[in-house]
Coordinates of C-alpha atoms in Angstrom, one line a residue:
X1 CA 13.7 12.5 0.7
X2 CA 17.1 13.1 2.4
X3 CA 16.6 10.2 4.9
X4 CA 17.4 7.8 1.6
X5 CA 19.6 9.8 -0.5
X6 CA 21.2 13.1 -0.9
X7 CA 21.9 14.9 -3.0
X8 CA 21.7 16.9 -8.1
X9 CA 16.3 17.7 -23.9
X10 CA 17.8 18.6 -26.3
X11 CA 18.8 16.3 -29.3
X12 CA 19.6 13.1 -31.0
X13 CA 23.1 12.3 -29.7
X14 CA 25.3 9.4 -30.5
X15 CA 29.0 8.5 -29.5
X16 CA 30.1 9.7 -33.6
X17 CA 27.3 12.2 -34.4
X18 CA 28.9 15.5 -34.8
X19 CA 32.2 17.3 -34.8
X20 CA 33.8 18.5 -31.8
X21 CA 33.4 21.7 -30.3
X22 CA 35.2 24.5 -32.5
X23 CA 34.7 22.6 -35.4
X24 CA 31.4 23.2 -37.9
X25 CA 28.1 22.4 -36.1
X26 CA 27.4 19.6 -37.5
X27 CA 26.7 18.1 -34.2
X28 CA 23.2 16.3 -32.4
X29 CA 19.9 17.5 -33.8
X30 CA 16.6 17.0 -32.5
X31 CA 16.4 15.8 -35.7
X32 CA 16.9 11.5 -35.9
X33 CA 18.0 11.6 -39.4
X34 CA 21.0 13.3 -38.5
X35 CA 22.6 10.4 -36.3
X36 CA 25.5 8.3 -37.4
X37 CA 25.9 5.2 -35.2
X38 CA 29.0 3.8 -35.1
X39 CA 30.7 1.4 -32.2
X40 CA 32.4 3.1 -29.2
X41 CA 36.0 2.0 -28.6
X42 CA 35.5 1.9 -24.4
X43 CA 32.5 1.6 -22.1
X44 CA 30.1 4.2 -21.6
X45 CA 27.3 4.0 -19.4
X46 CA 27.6 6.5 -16.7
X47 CA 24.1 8.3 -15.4
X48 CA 26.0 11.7 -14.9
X49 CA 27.5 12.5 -18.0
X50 CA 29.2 16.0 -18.7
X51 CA 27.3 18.0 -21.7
X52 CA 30.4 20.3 -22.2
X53 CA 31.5 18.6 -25.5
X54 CA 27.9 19.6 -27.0
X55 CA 27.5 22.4 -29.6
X56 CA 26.1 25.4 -28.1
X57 CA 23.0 25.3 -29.8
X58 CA 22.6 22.0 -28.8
X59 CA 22.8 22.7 -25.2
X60 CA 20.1 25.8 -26.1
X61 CA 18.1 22.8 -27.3
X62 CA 18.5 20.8 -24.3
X63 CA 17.5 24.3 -22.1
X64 CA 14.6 24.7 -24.0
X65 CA 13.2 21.1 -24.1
X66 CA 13.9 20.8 -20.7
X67 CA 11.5 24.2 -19.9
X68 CA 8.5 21.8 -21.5
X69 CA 9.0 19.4 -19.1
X70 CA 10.7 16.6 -18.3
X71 CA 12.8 15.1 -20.7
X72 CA 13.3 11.6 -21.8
X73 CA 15.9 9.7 -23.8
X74 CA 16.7 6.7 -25.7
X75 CA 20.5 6.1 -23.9
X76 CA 22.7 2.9 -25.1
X77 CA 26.0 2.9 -25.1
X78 CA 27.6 6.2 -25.8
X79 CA 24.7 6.6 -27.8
X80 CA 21.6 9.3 -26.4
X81 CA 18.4 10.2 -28.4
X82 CA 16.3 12.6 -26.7
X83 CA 12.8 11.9 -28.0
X84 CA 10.8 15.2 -28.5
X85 CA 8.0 14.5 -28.8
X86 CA 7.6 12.1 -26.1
X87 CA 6.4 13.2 -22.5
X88 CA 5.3 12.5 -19.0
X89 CA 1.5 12.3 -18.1
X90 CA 0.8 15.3 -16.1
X91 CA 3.7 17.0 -17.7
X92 CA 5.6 17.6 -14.6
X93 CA 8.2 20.4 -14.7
X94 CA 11.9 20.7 -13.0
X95 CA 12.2 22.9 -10.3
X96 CA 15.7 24.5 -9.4
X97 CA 17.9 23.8 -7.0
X98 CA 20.3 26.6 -5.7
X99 CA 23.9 26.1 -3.8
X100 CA 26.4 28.1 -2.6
X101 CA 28.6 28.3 -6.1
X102 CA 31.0 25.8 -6.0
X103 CA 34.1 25.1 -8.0
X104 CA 34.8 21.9 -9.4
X105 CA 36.7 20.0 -12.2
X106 CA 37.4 17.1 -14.5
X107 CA 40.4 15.5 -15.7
X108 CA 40.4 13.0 -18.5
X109 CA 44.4 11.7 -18.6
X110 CA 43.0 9.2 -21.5
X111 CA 40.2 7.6 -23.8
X112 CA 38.9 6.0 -20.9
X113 CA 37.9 8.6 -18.8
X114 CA 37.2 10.4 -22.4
X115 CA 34.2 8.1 -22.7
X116 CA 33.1 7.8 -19.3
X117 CA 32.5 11.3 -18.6
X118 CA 32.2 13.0 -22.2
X119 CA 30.2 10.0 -24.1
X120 CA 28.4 11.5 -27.0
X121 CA 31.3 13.3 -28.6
X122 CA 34.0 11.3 -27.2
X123 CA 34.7 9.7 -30.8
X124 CA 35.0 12.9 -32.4
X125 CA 37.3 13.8 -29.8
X126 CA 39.6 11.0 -29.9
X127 CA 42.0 12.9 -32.6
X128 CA 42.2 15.4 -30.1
X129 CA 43.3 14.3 -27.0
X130 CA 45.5 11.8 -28.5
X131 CA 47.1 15.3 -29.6
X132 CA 47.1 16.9 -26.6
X133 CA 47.6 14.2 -24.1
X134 CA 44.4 14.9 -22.0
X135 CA 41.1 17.0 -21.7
X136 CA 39.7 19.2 -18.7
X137 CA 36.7 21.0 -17.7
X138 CA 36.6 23.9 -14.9
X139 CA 33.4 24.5 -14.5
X140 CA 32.0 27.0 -11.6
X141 CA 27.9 24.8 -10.2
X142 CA 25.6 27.2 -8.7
X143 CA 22.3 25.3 -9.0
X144 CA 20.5 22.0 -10.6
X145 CA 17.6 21.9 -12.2
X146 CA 16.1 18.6 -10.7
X147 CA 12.7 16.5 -11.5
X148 CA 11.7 16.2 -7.6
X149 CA 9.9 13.5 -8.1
X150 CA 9.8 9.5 -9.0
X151 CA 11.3 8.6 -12.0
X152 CA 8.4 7.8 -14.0
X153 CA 7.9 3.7 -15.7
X154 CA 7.1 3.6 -19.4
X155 CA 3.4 3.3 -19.0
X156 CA 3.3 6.8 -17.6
X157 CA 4.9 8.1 -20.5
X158 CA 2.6 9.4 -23.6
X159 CA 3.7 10.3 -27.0
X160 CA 5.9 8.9 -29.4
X161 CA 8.0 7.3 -26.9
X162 CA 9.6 4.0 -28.8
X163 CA 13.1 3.3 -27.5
X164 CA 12.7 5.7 -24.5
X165 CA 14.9 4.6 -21.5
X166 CA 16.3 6.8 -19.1
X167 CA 14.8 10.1 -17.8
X168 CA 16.8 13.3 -17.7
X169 CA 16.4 13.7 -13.6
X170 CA 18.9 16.5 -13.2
X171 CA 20.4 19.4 -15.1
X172 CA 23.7 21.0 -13.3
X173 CA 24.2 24.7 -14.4
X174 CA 26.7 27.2 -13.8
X175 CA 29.9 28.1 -16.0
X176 CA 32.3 25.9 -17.6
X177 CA 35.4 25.7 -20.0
X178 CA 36.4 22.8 -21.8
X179 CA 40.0 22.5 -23.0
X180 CA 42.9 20.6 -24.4
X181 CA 46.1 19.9 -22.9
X182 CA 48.1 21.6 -19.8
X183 CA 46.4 19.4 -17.4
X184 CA 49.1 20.6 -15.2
X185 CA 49.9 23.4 -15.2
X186 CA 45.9 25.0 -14.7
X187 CA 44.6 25.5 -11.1
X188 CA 41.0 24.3 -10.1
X189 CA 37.8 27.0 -10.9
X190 CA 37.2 28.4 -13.9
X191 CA 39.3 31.5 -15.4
X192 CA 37.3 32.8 -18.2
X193 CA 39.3 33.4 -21.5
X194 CA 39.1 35.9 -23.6
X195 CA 40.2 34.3 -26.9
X196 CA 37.1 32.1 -28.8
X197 CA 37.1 28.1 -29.0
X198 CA 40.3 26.8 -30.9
X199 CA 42.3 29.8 -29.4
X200 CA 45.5 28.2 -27.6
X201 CA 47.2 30.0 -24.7
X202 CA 50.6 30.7 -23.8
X203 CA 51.0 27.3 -21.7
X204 CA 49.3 25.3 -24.6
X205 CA 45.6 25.2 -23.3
X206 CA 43.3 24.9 -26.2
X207 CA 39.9 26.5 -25.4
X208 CA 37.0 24.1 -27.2
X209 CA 34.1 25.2 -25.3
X210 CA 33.1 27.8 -22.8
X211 CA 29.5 29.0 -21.6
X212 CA 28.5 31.0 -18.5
X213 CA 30.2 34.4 -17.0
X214 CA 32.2 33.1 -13.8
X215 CA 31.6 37.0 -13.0
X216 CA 28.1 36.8 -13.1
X217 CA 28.1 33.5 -11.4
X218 CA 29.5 35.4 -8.3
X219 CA 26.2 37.2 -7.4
X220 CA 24.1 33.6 -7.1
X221 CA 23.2 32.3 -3.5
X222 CA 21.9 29.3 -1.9
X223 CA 18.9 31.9 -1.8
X224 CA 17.9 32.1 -5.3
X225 CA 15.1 31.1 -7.2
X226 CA 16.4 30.4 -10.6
X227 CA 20.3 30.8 -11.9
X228 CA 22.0 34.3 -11.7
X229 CA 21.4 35.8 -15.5
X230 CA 24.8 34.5 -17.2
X231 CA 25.0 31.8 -15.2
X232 CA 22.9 29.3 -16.5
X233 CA 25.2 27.1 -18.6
X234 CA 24.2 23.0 -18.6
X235 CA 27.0 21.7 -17.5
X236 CA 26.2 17.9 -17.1
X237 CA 23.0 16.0 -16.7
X238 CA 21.8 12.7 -14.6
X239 CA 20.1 10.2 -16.4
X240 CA 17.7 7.6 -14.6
X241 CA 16.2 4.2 -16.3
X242 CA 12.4 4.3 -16.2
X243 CA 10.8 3.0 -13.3
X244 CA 14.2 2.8 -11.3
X245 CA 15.4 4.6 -7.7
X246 CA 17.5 7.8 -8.1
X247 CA 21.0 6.0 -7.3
X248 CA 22.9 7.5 -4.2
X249 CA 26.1 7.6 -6.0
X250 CA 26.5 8.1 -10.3
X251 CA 27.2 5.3 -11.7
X252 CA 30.3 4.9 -14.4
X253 CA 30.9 2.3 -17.3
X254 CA 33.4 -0.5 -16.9
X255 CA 37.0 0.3 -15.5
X256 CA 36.1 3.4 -14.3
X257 CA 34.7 4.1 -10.4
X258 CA 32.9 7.7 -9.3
X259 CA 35.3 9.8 -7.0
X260 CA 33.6 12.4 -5.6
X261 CA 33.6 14.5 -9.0
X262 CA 34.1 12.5 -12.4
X263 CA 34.1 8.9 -13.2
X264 CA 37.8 7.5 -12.7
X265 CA 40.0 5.1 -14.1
X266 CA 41.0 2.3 -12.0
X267 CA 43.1 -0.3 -11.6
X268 CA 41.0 -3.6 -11.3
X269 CA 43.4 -5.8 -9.2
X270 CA 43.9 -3.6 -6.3
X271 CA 41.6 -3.5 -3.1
X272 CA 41.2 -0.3 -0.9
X273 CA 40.4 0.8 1.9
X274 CA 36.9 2.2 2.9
X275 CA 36.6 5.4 1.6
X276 CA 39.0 5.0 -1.0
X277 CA 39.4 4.2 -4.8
X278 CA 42.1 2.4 -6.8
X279 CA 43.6 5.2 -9.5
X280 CA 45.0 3.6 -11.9
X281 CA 48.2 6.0 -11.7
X282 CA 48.5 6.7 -8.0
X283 CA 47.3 4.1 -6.7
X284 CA 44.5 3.8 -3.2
X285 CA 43.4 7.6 -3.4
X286 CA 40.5 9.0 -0.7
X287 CA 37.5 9.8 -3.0
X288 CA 36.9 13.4 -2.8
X289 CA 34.1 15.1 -1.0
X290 CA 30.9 15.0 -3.2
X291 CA 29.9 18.4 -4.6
X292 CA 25.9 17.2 -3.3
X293 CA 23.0 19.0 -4.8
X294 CA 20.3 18.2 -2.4
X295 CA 17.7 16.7 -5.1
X296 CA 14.2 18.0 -5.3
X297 CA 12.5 14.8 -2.9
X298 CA 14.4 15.6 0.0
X299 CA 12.1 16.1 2.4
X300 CA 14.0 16.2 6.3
X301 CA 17.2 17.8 7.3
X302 CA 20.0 15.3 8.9
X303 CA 23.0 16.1 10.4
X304 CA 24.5 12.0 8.4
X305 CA 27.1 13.1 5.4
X306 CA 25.0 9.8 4.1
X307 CA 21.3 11.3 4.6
X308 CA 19.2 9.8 7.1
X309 CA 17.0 10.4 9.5
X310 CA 18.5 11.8 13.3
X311 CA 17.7 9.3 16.1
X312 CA 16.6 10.4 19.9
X313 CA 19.3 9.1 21.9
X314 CA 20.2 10.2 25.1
X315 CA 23.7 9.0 25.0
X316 CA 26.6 9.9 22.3
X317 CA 29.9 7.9 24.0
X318 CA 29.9 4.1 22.5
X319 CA 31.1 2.6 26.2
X320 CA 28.4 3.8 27.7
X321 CA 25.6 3.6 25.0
X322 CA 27.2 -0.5 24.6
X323 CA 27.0 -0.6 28.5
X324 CA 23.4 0.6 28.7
X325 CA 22.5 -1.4 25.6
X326 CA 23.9 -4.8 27.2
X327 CA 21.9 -4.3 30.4
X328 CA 18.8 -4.3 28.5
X329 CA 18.5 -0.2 28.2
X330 CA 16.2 0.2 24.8
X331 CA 17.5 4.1 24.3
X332 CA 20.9 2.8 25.4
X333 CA 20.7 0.2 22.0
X334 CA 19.4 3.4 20.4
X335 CA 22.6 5.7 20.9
X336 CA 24.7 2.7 20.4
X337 CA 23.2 1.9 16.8
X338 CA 23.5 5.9 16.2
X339 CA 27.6 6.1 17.3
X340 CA 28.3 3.3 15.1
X341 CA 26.1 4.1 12.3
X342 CA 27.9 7.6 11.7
X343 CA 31.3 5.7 9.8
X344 CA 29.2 3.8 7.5
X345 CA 28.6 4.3 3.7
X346 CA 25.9 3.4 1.3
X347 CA 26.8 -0.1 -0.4
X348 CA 30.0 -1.3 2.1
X349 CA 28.8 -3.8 4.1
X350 CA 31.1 -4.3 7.3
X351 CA 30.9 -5.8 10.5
X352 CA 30.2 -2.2 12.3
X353 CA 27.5 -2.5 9.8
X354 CA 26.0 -5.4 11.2
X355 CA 26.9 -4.6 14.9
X356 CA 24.9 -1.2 13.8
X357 CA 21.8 -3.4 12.6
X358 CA 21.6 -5.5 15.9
X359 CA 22.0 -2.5 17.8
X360 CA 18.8 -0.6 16.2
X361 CA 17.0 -3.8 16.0
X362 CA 17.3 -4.2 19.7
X363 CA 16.1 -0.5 20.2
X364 CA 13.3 -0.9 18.1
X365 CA 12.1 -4.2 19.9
X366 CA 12.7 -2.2 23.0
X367 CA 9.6 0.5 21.9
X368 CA 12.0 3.2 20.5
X369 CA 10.3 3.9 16.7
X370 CA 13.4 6.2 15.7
X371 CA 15.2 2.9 15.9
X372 CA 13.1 1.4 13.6
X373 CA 13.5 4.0 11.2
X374 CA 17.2 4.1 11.3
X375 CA 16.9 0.2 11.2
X376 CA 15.0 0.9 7.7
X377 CA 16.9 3.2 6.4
X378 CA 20.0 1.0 6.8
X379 CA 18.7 -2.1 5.2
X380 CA 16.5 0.3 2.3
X381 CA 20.2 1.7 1.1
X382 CA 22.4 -0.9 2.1
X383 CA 24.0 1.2 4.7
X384 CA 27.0 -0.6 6.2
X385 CA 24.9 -3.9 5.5
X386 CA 24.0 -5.4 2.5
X387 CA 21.2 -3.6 0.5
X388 CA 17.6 -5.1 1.5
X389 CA 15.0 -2.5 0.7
X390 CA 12.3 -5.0 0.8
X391 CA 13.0 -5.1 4.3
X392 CA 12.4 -1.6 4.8
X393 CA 8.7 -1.0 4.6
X394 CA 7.8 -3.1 8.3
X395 CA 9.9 -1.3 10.0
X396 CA 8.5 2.1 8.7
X397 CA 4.6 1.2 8.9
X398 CA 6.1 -0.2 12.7
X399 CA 7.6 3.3 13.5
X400 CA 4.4 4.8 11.8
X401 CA 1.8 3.3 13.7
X402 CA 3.8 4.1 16.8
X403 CA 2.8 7.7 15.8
X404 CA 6.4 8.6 14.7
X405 CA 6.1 11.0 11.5
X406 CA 9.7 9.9 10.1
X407 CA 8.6 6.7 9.6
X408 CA 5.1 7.8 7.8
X409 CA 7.2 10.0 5.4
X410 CA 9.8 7.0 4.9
X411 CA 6.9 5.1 4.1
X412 CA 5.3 7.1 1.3
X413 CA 9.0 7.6 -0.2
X414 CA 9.6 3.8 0.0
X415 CA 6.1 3.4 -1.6
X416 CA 6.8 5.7 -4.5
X417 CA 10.5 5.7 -4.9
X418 CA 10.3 2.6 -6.9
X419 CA 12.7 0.3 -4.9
X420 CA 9.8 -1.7 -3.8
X421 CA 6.7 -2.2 -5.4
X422 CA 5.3 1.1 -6.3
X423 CA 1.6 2.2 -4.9
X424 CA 1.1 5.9 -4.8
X425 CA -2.5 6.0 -3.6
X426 CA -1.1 4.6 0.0
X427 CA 2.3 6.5 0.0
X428 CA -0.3 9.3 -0.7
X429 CA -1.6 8.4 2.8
X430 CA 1.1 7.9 4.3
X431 CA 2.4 11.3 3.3
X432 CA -0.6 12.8 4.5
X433 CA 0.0 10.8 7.7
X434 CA 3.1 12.9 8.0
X435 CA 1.3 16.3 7.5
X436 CA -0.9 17.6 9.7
X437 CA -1.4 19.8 12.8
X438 CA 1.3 18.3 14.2
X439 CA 3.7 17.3 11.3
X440 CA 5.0 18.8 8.6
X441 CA 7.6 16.5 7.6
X442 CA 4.9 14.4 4.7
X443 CA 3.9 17.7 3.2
X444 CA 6.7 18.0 0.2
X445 CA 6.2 14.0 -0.9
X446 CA 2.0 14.6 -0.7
X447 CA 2.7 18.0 -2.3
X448 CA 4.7 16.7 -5.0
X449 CA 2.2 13.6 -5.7
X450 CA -0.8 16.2 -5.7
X451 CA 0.9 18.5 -8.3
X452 CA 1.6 16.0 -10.5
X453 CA -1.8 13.3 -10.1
X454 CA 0.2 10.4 -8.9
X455 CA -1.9 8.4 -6.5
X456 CA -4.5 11.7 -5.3
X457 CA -6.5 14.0 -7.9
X458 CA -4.3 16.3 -9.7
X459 CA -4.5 19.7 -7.6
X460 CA -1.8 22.7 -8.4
X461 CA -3.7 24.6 -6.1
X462 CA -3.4 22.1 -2.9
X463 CA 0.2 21.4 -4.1
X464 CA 1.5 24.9 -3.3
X465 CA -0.6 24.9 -0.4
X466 CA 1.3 21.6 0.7
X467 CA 4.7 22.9 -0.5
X468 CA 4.0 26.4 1.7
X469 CA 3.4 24.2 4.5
X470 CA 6.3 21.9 4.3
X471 CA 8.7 25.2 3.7
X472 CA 7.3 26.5 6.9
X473 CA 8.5 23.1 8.6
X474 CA 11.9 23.5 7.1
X475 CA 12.0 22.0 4.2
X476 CA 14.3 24.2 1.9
X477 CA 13.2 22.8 -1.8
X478 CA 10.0 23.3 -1.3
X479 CA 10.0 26.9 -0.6
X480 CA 11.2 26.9 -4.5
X481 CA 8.8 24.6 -5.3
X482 CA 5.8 26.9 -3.8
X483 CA 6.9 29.8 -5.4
X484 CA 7.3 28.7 -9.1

């Protein structure tokens, strides 16, 4: 649901298991008995790691076990087993995402980042950059394959599921190429080469991996129902422990920080400001705009770059909304909360934070429900104050019962996103709450809860009826969703 976040198979796969690209293919397997463990040299860890390093045909793999449904891993380390033959109840399918194509890029100046963004093949690659002096991807995103759901805990799993983990929640597709060296003397986007993997160009970039048609890639629209044919190269996944929230930001292993694009290295012993990251080269740099795929469980449009839900407020100018606040107004406390919420980011906590808080606390006290909402919403992702989602799901039921339909649909997400204790059979009804003659706002969370038999009866039939109907209200995703 875009009020709390926004947005965006295959093999055995360990941090020493194969050889790197352009070498023989003796890389991951779905097969166990081809792993080789051996200790990583740096921390791994992050949830959004690049699958540009893999074999092709183990990123076919990871395509086609990803088309059975969703898939789940064993992930430790730089280590990642996908387990085959284990599976969600309800076998629940991705459903695809499309974006206007995008160009985007990764820099790895050293082992560090090496591991942080490339973890499975990072030890077979360390020969490499140590050669070259630093690895890059280009890599042109038209569209995510995403889970659009929960992330499902280890009871709902069935199978042969020991040492499953994580969930594969995402898949980003497109066009990539992954090469050595000239880190600077290659502009952003992709430029697709005609020589093969190994090849070296004129300004010393060695080719090591390329999939997708950047060509082909230039037909795909924000329109389409499934990539442009060519197009459809995995370029990195997002992996989610069992049970646990979708994170609003990836998270990276130790000494690294997320900026926008790739998982950084940073200097430890430096403090930036707001909006900023420590580089361990350049020192306080602004993280870069995040290239947001909208996941599958949004659910309502909002005009926040931090997604949450639009308040009611009848004033936009912070003197006069504090004015009207201090003399008692309850939409004056409203636009107040709004002005000052529009500077905060997920997981700062800051005074404006708080003064944001006591603002929407006030409007909510005063009768106005969007302020409760927005009140929620703050405290469920730790907007500007510290993270409280417990403290969440009173202020939604409040804003509920006050016949507000944003605060019926936060409900059901807070009841089956798994930041709170889950129970699907009341986020079911307080979904349905949010969909009716006179709301279509609870439709995708019901519809997405019916199709798979969480919390209602297992009904593909009423699910594309409920996905129609929340694509009629506007919600984007689900017009995909109803189609497929």
């Amino acid at each position: 649901m875009r009020s709390f976040s926004r947005l965006v198979v295959a093999s055995v796969l360990c941090a020493s298991c194969g050889g790197a690209p352009g070498a023989t293919p003796t890389g991951p397997r779905l097969i166990p008995d081809h792993t080789e463990k051996k200790p990583a040299t740096h921390s791994c860890g992050s949830t959004r790691p690049l699958v540009v390093d893999w074999e092709s045909s183990d990123r076919a793999q990871l395509e086609a076990q990803a088309r059975k449904g969703l898939v789940v891993v064993s992930y430790e380390g730089c280590g990642m087993k996908v387990l085959p033959r284990c599976g969600v109840k309800s076998n629940p399918a991705y459903g695809y995402i499309a974006v206007t194509p995008k160009k985007d890029r990764v820099d790895m100046r050293d082992a560090v980042e090496m591991y942080a963004n490339i973890p499975v093949y990072a030890a077979k690659l360390e020969a490499r950059l140590a050669q070259s002096g630093s690895l890059h991807t280009n890599m042109v995103i038209v569209g995510q394959l995403d889970a659009g759901r929960t992330i499902p805990r280890k009871d709902e799993l069935e199978g042969e599921c020991d040492g499953a983990t994580h969930v594969v929640s995402a898949l980003t597709v497109g066009a990539f190429e992954f090469f050595a060296g000239a880190g600077n003397e290659v502009g952003g986007g992709v430029s697709v080469l005609g020589a093969g993997a190994g090849a070296k160009s004129a300004s010393s970039k060695e080719l090591l991996n390329r999939d997708g048609d950047e060509a082909k890639c230039a037909s795909a629209s924000d329109t389409d129902t499934r990539s442009p044919s060519g197009c459809g190269a995995l370029l990195r996944i997002e992996v989610v422990p069992l049970g646990a929230a979708r994170p609003t930001e990836p998270v990276c292993g130790q000494g690294t920080q997320w900026n926008g694009e790739q998982c950084l290295a940073v200097k430890a012993d430096v403090t930036c400001a707001p909006g900023q990251i420590a580089d361990k080269v350049k020192g306080c740099i602004e993280k870069k705009p995040v290239t947001a795929l909208v996941p599958a469980g949004a659910t309502v449009k909002s005009g926040s770059t931090v997604g949450v839900a639009p308040v009611k407020a009848d004033c936009t100018q912070e003197e006069e909304c504090r004015t009207r606040c201090e003399a008692g107004d309850a939409k004056g406390c409203l636009g107040l909360g709004a002005v000052l919420r529009a500077s905060l980011k997920p997981g700062q906590a800051t005074p404006q934070g708080d003064k944001a808080a006591a603002a929407f606390q006030k409007a909510c006290d005063g009768g106005e429900s969007s302020a409760c909402v927005a009140l929620g919403e703050l405290y469920y992702q730790g907007l500007g104050v510290p993270k409280n989602a417990a403290a969440a799901p009173a202020l939604f039921e409040k804003a509920c019962d006050a016949g507000d339909p944003v605060g019926c649909n936060d409900m059901g997400h807070a009841l089956s996103d798994g930041a709170i204790a889950r129970d699907l059979p009341r986020a079911a009804q307080f979904y349905g709450r949010a969909c009716n003659d006179k709301a279509s706002l609870g439709c995708f969370g019901l519809g997405v809860l019916t199709r798979d038999g969480r919390g209602v009866p297992r009904d593909p039939g009423k699910a594309k009826q409920l996905f129609q109907k929340a694509c009629a209200g506007g919600v984007k995703v689900a017009c995909k969703l109803a189609e497929s």
